[in-house]
PDB file of N, CA and C in Angstrom:
ATOM      1  N   UNK A1022     -16.673  -5.790  20.385  1.00 50.00           N
ATOM      2  CA  UNK A1022     -15.950  -5.695  19.145  1.00 50.00           C
ATOM      3  C   UNK A1022     -16.262  -6.934  18.304  1.00 50.00           C
ATOM      4  N   UNK A1023     -16.483  -6.701  17.022  1.00 53.00           N
ATOM      5  CA  UNK A1023     -16.830  -7.799  16.132  1.00 53.00           C
ATOM      6  C   UNK A1023     -15.616  -8.694  15.889  1.00 53.00           C
ATOM      7  N   UNK A1024     -15.855  -9.983  15.897  1.00 51.00           N
ATOM      8  CA  UNK A1024     -14.789 -10.949  15.657  1.00 51.00           C
ATOM      9  C   UNK A1024     -15.098 -11.697  14.367  1.00 51.00           C
ATOM     10  N   UNK A1025     -14.069 -12.009  13.622  1.00 55.00           N
ATOM     11  CA  UNK A1025     -14.218 -12.761  12.378  1.00 55.00           C
ATOM     12  C   UNK A1025     -13.381 -14.016  12.484  1.00 55.00           C
ATOM     13  N   UNK A1026     -13.356 -14.787  11.415  1.00 61.00           N
ATOM     14  CA  UNK A1026     -12.513 -15.982  11.433  1.00 61.00           C
ATOM     15  C   UNK A1026     -11.039 -15.626  11.528  1.00 61.00           C
ATOM     16  N   UNK A1027     -10.701 -14.376  11.243  1.00 60.00           N
ATOM     17  CA  UNK A1027      -9.316 -13.932  11.338  1.00 60.00           C
ATOM     18  C   UNK A1027      -8.992 -13.319  12.695  1.00 60.00           C
ATOM     19  N   UNK A1028      -9.990 -13.115  13.510  1.00 71.00           N
ATOM     20  CA  UNK A1028      -9.794 -12.484  14.803  1.00 71.00           C
ATOM     21  C   UNK A1028     -10.420 -11.104  14.802  1.00 71.00           C
ATOM     22  N   UNK A1029     -10.285 -10.423  15.905  1.00 81.00           N
ATOM     23  CA  UNK A1029     -10.903  -9.106  16.033  1.00 81.00           C
ATOM     24  C   UNK A1029     -10.066  -8.039  15.326  1.00 81.00           C
ATOM     25  N   UNK A1030     -10.709  -6.922  15.048  1.00 82.00           N
ATOM     26  CA  UNK A1030     -10.010  -5.805  14.430  1.00 82.00           C
ATOM     27  C   UNK A1030      -8.893  -5.309  15.351  1.00 82.00           C
ATOM     28  N   UNK A1031      -9.146  -5.292  16.643  1.00 85.00           N
ATOM     29  CA  UNK A1031      -8.129  -4.857  17.606  1.00 85.00           C
ATOM     30  C   UNK A1031      -6.897  -5.769  17.542  1.00 85.00           C
ATOM     31  N   UNK A1032      -7.127  -7.064  17.364  1.00 84.00           N
ATOM     32  CA  UNK A1032      -6.005  -7.997  17.239  1.00 84.00           C
ATOM     33  C   UNK A1032      -5.203  -7.706  15.976  1.00 84.00           C
ATOM     34  N   UNK A1033      -5.900  -7.439  14.883  1.00 80.00           N
ATOM     35  CA  UNK A1033      -5.229  -7.098  13.635  1.00 80.00           C
ATOM     36  C   UNK A1033      -4.395  -5.832  13.801  1.00 80.00           C
ATOM     37  N   UNK A1034      -4.972  -4.821  14.433  1.00 84.00           N
ATOM     38  CA  UNK A1034      -4.244  -3.576  14.684  1.00 84.00           C
ATOM     39  C   UNK A1034      -2.994  -3.811  15.523  1.00 84.00           C
ATOM     40  N   UNK A1035      -3.053  -4.756  16.443  1.00 88.00           N
ATOM     41  CA  UNK A1035      -1.910  -5.009  17.309  1.00 88.00           C
ATOM     42  C   UNK A1035      -0.787  -5.743  16.575  1.00 88.00           C
ATOM     43  N   UNK A1036      -1.089  -6.310  15.406  1.00 86.00           N
ATOM     44  CA  UNK A1036      -0.100  -7.121  14.684  1.00 86.00           C
ATOM     45  C   UNK A1036       0.505  -6.456  13.459  1.00 86.00           C
ATOM     46  N   UNK A1037      -0.151  -5.429  12.906  1.00 88.00           N
ATOM     47  CA  UNK A1037       0.376  -4.810  11.687  1.00 88.00           C
ATOM     48  C   UNK A1037       0.658  -3.329  11.882  1.00 88.00           C
ATOM     49  N   UNK A1038       1.523  -2.809  11.034  1.00 91.00           N
ATOM     50  CA  UNK A1038       1.825  -1.376  11.006  1.00 91.00           C
ATOM     51  C   UNK A1038       1.585  -0.892   9.580  1.00 91.00           C
ATOM     52  N   UNK A1039       0.911   0.246   9.442  1.00 92.00           N
ATOM     53  CA  UNK A1039       0.683   0.866   8.141  1.00 92.00           C
ATOM     54  C   UNK A1039       1.367   2.221   8.155  1.00 92.00           C
ATOM     55  N   UNK A1040       2.220   2.460   7.164  1.00 93.00           N
ATOM     56  CA  UNK A1040       2.941   3.727   7.056  1.00 93.00           C
ATOM     57  C   UNK A1040       2.047   4.747   6.355  1.00 93.00           C
ATOM     58  N   UNK A1041       1.373   5.576   7.139  1.00 93.00           N
ATOM     59  CA  UNK A1041       0.466   6.567   6.567  1.00 93.00           C
ATOM     60  C   UNK A1041       1.203   7.788   6.026  1.00 93.00           C
ATOM     61  N   UNK A1042       2.530   7.823   6.152  1.00 94.00           N
ATOM     62  CA  UNK A1042       3.299   8.899   5.553  1.00 94.00           C
ATOM     63  C   UNK A1042       3.674   8.581   4.106  1.00 94.00           C
ATOM     64  N   UNK A1043       3.365   7.374   3.650  1.00 93.00           N
ATOM     65  CA  UNK A1043       3.653   6.939   2.284  1.00 93.00           C
ATOM     66  C   UNK A1043       3.025   7.913   1.287  1.00 93.00           C
ATOM     67  N   UNK A1044       3.825   8.384   0.340  1.00 93.00           N
ATOM     68  CA  UNK A1044       3.351   9.309  -0.688  1.00 93.00           C
ATOM     69  C   UNK A1044       3.366   8.594  -2.032  1.00 93.00           C
ATOM     70  N   UNK A1045       2.227   8.068  -2.475  1.00 90.00           N
ATOM     71  CA  UNK A1045       2.212   7.295  -3.717  1.00 90.00           C
ATOM     72  C   UNK A1045       2.638   8.115  -4.930  1.00 90.00           C
ATOM     73  N   UNK A1046       2.305   9.383  -4.963  1.00 88.00           N
ATOM     74  CA  UNK A1046       2.686  10.224  -6.108  1.00 88.00           C
ATOM     75  C   UNK A1046       4.203  10.307  -6.219  1.00 88.00           C
ATOM     76  N   UNK A1047       4.873  10.534  -5.117  1.00 88.00           N
ATOM     77  CA  UNK A1047       6.328  10.640  -5.116  1.00 88.00           C
ATOM     78  C   UNK A1047       6.979   9.324  -5.545  1.00 88.00           C
ATOM     79  N   UNK A1048       6.533   8.231  -4.978  1.00 87.00           N
ATOM     80  CA  UNK A1048       7.124   6.928  -5.274  1.00 87.00           C
ATOM     81  C   UNK A1048       6.852   6.505  -6.715  1.00 87.00           C
ATOM     82  N   UNK A1049       5.608   6.575  -7.142  1.00 87.00           N
ATOM     83  CA  UNK A1049       5.236   6.079  -8.465  1.00 87.00           C
ATOM     84  C   UNK A1049       5.791   6.944  -9.590  1.00 87.00           C
ATOM     85  N   UNK A1050       5.937   8.221  -9.383  1.00 85.00           N
ATOM     86  CA  UNK A1050       6.439   9.088 -10.447  1.00 85.00           C
ATOM     87  C   UNK A1050       7.930   8.884 -10.709  1.00 85.00           C
ATOM     88  N   UNK A1051       8.622   8.199  -9.805  1.00 85.00           N
ATOM     89  CA  UNK A1051      10.055   7.971  -9.974  1.00 85.00           C
ATOM     90  C   UNK A1051      10.397   6.556 -10.431  1.00 85.00           C
ATOM     91  N   UNK A1052       9.391   5.761 -10.797  1.00 85.00           N
ATOM     92  CA  UNK A1052       9.636   4.379 -11.216  1.00 85.00           C
ATOM     93  C   UNK A1052       9.578   4.236 -12.724  1.00 85.00           C
ATOM     94  N   UNK A1053      10.347   3.298 -13.240  1.00 84.00           N
ATOM     95  CA  UNK A1053      10.242   2.988 -14.661  1.00 84.00           C
ATOM     96  C   UNK A1053       8.979   2.163 -14.883  1.00 84.00           C
ATOM     97  N   UNK A1054       8.390   2.227 -16.072  1.00 80.00           N
ATOM     98  CA  UNK A1054       7.149   1.495 -16.345  1.00 80.00           C
ATOM     99  C   UNK A1054       7.279  -0.020 -16.214  1.00 80.00           C
ATOM    100  N   UNK A1055       8.492  -0.557 -16.345  1.00 85.00           N
ATOM    101  CA  UNK A1055       8.663  -2.010 -16.263  1.00 85.00           C
ATOM    102  C   UNK A1055       8.957  -2.509 -14.843  1.00 85.00           C
ATOM    103  N   UNK A1056       8.896  -1.623 -13.870  1.00 86.00           N
ATOM    104  CA  UNK A1056       9.118  -2.011 -12.464  1.00 86.00           C
ATOM    105  C   UNK A1056       7.945  -2.887 -12.020  1.00 86.00           C
ATOM    106  N   UNK A1057       8.214  -4.069 -11.466  1.00 88.00           N
ATOM    107  CA  UNK A1057       7.125  -5.001 -11.136  1.00 88.00           C
ATOM    108  C   UNK A1057       6.975  -5.336  -9.653  1.00 88.00           C
ATOM    109  N   UNK A1058       7.891  -4.911  -8.826  1.00 89.00           N
ATOM    110  CA  UNK A1058       7.778  -5.226  -7.401  1.00 89.00           C
ATOM    111  C   UNK A1058       7.683  -3.934  -6.586  1.00 89.00           C
ATOM    112  N   UNK A1059       7.015  -3.989  -5.445  1.00 89.00           N
ATOM    113  CA  UNK A1059       6.830  -2.776  -4.638  1.00 89.00           C
ATOM    114  C   UNK A1059       8.175  -2.178  -4.215  1.00 89.00           C
ATOM    115  N   UNK A1060       8.381  -0.895  -4.460  1.00 89.00           N
ATOM    116  CA  UNK A1060       9.647  -0.256  -4.082  1.00 89.00           C
ATOM    117  C   UNK A1060       9.743   0.036  -2.586  1.00 89.00           C
ATOM    118  N   UNK A1061       8.610   0.048  -1.901  1.00 89.00           N
ATOM    119  CA  UNK A1061       8.576   0.298  -0.453  1.00 89.00           C
ATOM    120  C   UNK A1061       7.580  -0.640   0.195  1.00 89.00           C
ATOM    121  N   UNK A1062       7.757  -0.847   1.486  1.00 91.00           N
ATOM    122  CA  UNK A1062       6.812  -1.666   2.255  1.00 91.00           C
ATOM    123  C   UNK A1062       5.962  -0.724   3.097  1.00 91.00           C
ATOM    124  N   UNK A1063       4.708  -0.592   2.706  1.00 92.00           N
ATOM    125  CA  UNK A1063       3.775   0.293   3.394  1.00 92.00           C
ATOM    126  C   UNK A1063       3.086  -0.446   4.541  1.00 92.00           C
ATOM    127  N   UNK A1064       2.836  -1.735   4.336  1.00 91.00           N
ATOM    128  CA  UNK A1064       2.186  -2.569   5.344  1.00 91.00           C
ATOM    129  C   UNK A1064       3.207  -3.593   5.828  1.00 91.00           C
ATOM    130  N   UNK A1065       3.460  -3.610   7.132  1.00 89.00           N
ATOM    131  CA  UNK A1065       4.426  -4.553   7.701  1.00 89.00           C
ATOM    132  C   UNK A1065       3.854  -5.201   8.954  1.00 89.00           C
ATOM    133  N   UNK A1066       4.376  -6.363   9.270  1.00 88.00           N
ATOM    134  CA  UNK A1066       4.020  -7.017  10.524  1.00 88.00           C
ATOM    135  C   UNK A1066       4.881  -6.423  11.632  1.00 88.00           C
ATOM    136  N   UNK A1067       4.277  -6.111  12.753  1.00 89.00           N
ATOM    137  CA  UNK A1067       5.024  -5.519  13.862  1.00 89.00           C
ATOM    138  C   UNK A1067       6.087  -6.470  14.395  1.00 89.00           C
ATOM    139  N   UNK A1068       5.874  -7.766  14.246  1.00 83.00           N
ATOM    140  CA  UNK A1068       6.852  -8.742  14.714  1.00 83.00           C
ATOM    141  C   UNK A1068       8.018  -8.926  13.754  1.00 83.00           C
ATOM    142  N   UNK A1069       7.969  -8.256  12.600  1.00 79.00           N
ATOM    143  CA  UNK A1069       9.068  -8.319  11.651  1.00 79.00           C
ATOM    144  C   UNK A1069       8.966  -9.440  10.630  1.00 79.00           C
ATOM    145  N   UNK A1070       7.969 -10.281  10.715  1.00 76.00           N
ATOM    146  CA  UNK A1070       7.828 -11.386   9.770  1.00 76.00           C
ATOM    147  C   UNK A1070       7.345 -10.928   8.406  1.00 76.00           C
ATOM    148  N   UNK A1071       7.196 -11.882   7.503  1.00 72.00           N
ATOM    149  CA  UNK A1071       6.737 -11.592   6.146  1.00 72.00           C
ATOM    150  C   UNK A1071       5.685 -12.618   5.714  1.00 72.00           C
ATOM    151  N   UNK A1072       4.812 -13.007   6.633  1.00 70.00           N
ATOM    152  CA  UNK A1072       3.805 -14.028   6.371  1.00 70.00           C
ATOM    153  C   UNK A1072       2.574 -13.404   5.721  1.00 70.00           C
ATOM    154  N   UNK A1073       2.053 -14.077   4.687  1.00 68.00           N
ATOM    155  CA  UNK A1073       0.818 -13.641   4.041  1.00 68.00           C
ATOM    156  C   UNK A1073       0.243 -14.802   3.248  1.00 68.00           C
ATOM    157  N   UNK A1074      -1.027 -14.667   2.868  1.00 64.00           N
ATOM    158  CA  UNK A1074      -1.640 -15.688   2.031  1.00 64.00           C
ATOM    159  C   UNK A1074      -1.087 -15.576   0.625  1.00 64.00           C
ATOM    160  N   UNK A1075      -0.981 -16.671  -0.053  1.00 69.00           N
ATOM    161  CA  UNK A1075      -0.475 -16.691  -1.429  1.00 69.00           C
ATOM    162  C   UNK A1075      -1.285 -15.730  -2.302  1.00 69.00           C
ATOM    163  N   UNK A1076      -0.582 -14.872  -3.028  1.00 70.00           N
ATOM    164  CA  UNK A1076      -1.236 -13.925  -3.912  1.00 70.00           C
ATOM    165  C   UNK A1076      -1.879 -12.747  -3.207  1.00 70.00           C
ATOM    166  N   UNK A1077      -1.661 -12.655  -1.909  1.00 81.00           N
ATOM    167  CA  UNK A1077      -2.326 -11.606  -1.147  1.00 81.00           C
ATOM    168  C   UNK A1077      -1.340 -10.706  -0.392  1.00 81.00           C
ATOM    169  N   UNK A1078      -0.091 -10.647  -0.802  1.00 87.00           N
ATOM    170  CA  UNK A1078       0.885  -9.798  -0.109  1.00 87.00           C
ATOM    171  C   UNK A1078       0.399  -8.358  -0.229  1.00 87.00           C
ATOM    172  N   UNK A1079       0.164  -7.673   0.897  1.00 89.00           N
ATOM    173  CA  UNK A1079      -0.494  -6.363   0.841  1.00 89.00           C
ATOM    174  C   UNK A1079       0.280  -5.297   0.071  1.00 89.00           C
ATOM    175  N   UNK A1080       1.591  -5.267   0.179  1.00 90.00           N
ATOM    176  CA  UNK A1080       2.369  -4.250  -0.529  1.00 90.00           C
ATOM    177  C   UNK A1080       2.317  -4.467  -2.038  1.00 90.00           C
ATOM    178  N   UNK A1081       2.325  -5.721  -2.471  1.00 91.00           N
ATOM    179  CA  UNK A1081       2.217  -6.008  -3.900  1.00 91.00           C
ATOM    180  C   UNK A1081       0.835  -5.607  -4.414  1.00 91.00           C
ATOM    181  N   UNK A1082      -0.183  -5.871  -3.627  1.00 91.00           N
ATOM    182  CA  UNK A1082      -1.551  -5.498  -4.045  1.00 91.00           C
ATOM    183  C   UNK A1082      -1.698  -3.987  -4.162  1.00 91.00           C
ATOM    184  N   UNK A1083      -1.137  -3.254  -3.219  1.00 91.00           N
ATOM    185  CA  UNK A1083      -1.179  -1.787  -3.276  1.00 91.00           C
ATOM    186  C   UNK A1083      -0.420  -1.305  -4.508  1.00 91.00           C
ATOM    187  N   UNK A1084       0.773  -1.864  -4.734  1.00 91.00           N
ATOM    188  CA  UNK A1084       1.592  -1.470  -5.871  1.00 91.00           C
ATOM    189  C   UNK A1084       0.889  -1.790  -7.191  1.00 91.00           C
ATOM    190  N   UNK A1085       0.285  -2.969  -7.298  1.00 90.00           N
ATOM    191  CA  UNK A1085      -0.439  -3.346  -8.519  1.00 90.00           C
ATOM    192  C   UNK A1085      -1.592  -2.375  -8.789  1.00 90.00           C
ATOM    193  N   UNK A1086      -2.293  -1.986  -7.739  1.00 91.00           N
ATOM    194  CA  UNK A1086      -3.381  -1.020  -7.895  1.00 91.00           C
ATOM    195  C   UNK A1086      -2.839   0.322  -8.388  1.00 91.00           C
ATOM    196  N   UNK A1087      -1.775   0.805  -7.766  1.00 90.00           N
ATOM    197  CA  UNK A1087      -1.211   2.097  -8.150  1.00 90.00           C
ATOM    198  C   UNK A1087      -0.682   2.075  -9.582  1.00 90.00           C
ATOM    199  N   UNK A1088      -0.144   0.936 -10.015  1.00 88.00           N
ATOM    200  CA  UNK A1088       0.363   0.819 -11.395  1.00 88.00           C
ATOM    201  C   UNK A1088      -0.759   0.921 -12.414  1.00 88.00           C
ATOM    202  N   UNK A1089      -1.977   0.545 -12.031  1.00 87.00           N
ATOM    203  CA  UNK A1089      -3.112   0.621 -12.955  1.00 87.00           C
ATOM    204  C   UNK A1089      -3.583   2.057 -13.177  1.00 87.00           C
ATOM    205  N   UNK A1090      -3.232   2.941 -12.262  1.00 84.00           N
ATOM    206  CA  UNK A1090      -3.649   4.338 -12.385  1.00 84.00           C
ATOM    207  C   UNK A1090      -2.772   5.042 -13.399  1.00 84.00           C
ATOM    208  N   UNK A1091      -3.247   6.144 -13.889  1.00 69.00           N
ATOM    209  CA  UNK A1091      -2.484   6.958 -14.838  1.00 69.00           C
ATOM    210  C   UNK A1091      -1.584   7.899 -14.033  1.00 69.00           C
ATOM    211  N   UNK A1092      -0.262   7.644 -14.038  1.00 64.00           N
ATOM    212  CA  UNK A1092       0.647   8.467 -13.240  1.00 64.00           C
ATOM    213  C   UNK A1092       1.315   9.503 -14.098  1.00 64.00           C
ATOM    214  N   UNK A1093       1.430  10.708 -13.589  1.00 59.00           N
ATOM    215  CA  UNK A1093       0.849  11.142 -12.323  1.00 59.00           C
ATOM    216  C   UNK A1093      -0.658  11.281 -12.460  1.00 59.00           C
ATOM    217  N   UNK A1094      -1.381  11.032 -11.366  1.00 57.00           N
ATOM    218  CA  UNK A1094      -2.838  11.132 -11.453  1.00 57.00           C
ATOM    219  C   UNK A1094      -3.260  12.557 -11.789  1.00 57.00           C
ATOM    220  N   UNK A1095      -4.429  12.704 -12.313  1.00 55.00           N
ATOM    221  CA  UNK A1095      -4.924  14.019 -12.698  1.00 55.00           C
ATOM    222  C   UNK A1095      -5.294  14.806 -11.458  1.00 55.00           C
ATOM    223  N   UNK A1096      -4.651  15.038 -10.706  1.00 50.00           N
ATOM    224  CA  UNK A1096      -4.282  15.352  -9.380  1.00 50.00           C
ATOM    225  C   UNK A1096      -5.187  15.951  -8.363  1.00 50.00           C
ATOM    226  N   UNK A1097      -5.560  15.075  -7.539  1.00 50.00           N
ATOM    227  CA  UNK A1097      -6.197  15.480  -6.304  1.00 50.00           C
ATOM    228  C   UNK A1097      -5.118  16.045  -5.396  1.00 50.00           C
ATOM    229  N   UNK A1098      -3.857  15.793  -5.729  1.00 50.00           N
ATOM    230  CA  UNK A1098      -2.741  16.238  -4.891  1.00 50.00           C
ATOM    231  C   UNK A1098      -2.314  17.670  -5.208  1.00 50.00           C
ATOM    232  N   UNK A1099      -2.548  18.115  -6.415  1.00 56.00           N
ATOM    233  CA  UNK A1099      -2.059  19.426  -6.808  1.00 56.00           C
ATOM    234  C   UNK A1099      -2.969  20.525  -6.267  1.00 56.00           C
ATOM    235  N   UNK A1100      -2.341  21.596  -5.816  1.00 53.00           N
ATOM    236  CA  UNK A1100      -3.104  22.740  -5.318  1.00 53.00           C
ATOM    237  C   UNK A1100      -3.475  23.621  -6.510  1.00 53.00           C
ATOM    238  N   UNK A1101      -4.678  24.198  -6.489  1.00 53.00           N
ATOM    239  CA  UNK A1101      -5.060  25.086  -7.587  1.00 53.00           C
ATOM    240  C   UNK A1101      -4.176  26.336  -7.593  1.00 53.00           C
ATOM    241  N   UNK A1102      -3.898  26.831  -8.783  1.00 62.00           N
ATOM    242  CA  UNK A1102      -3.096  28.058  -8.882  1.00 62.00           C
ATOM    243  C   UNK A1102      -3.936  29.230  -8.428  1.00 62.00           C
ATOM    244  N   UNK A1103      -3.282  30.190  -7.728  1.00 57.00           N
ATOM    245  CA  UNK A1103      -4.045  31.360  -7.269  1.00 57.00           C
ATOM    246  C   UNK A1103      -3.801  32.544  -8.163  1.00 57.00           C
TER     247      UNK A1103
END
């Protein structure tokens, strides 16, 4: 397994949890445009801490990215009408 200055990928997997049930369309469509902080925590440390590099909090980065999109997105989520 490849190791980096941060440790191996397996070590990273053992320390974080990612909520893959997160539905960005549902969350983002219910927020006001002036909302600036992540309404949910999608990425968490398994130990319960809140440690991250300055400016690199993963939930804020995900939220900032989603805010840049046009909500609701022109939908990969919507099923075609039959």
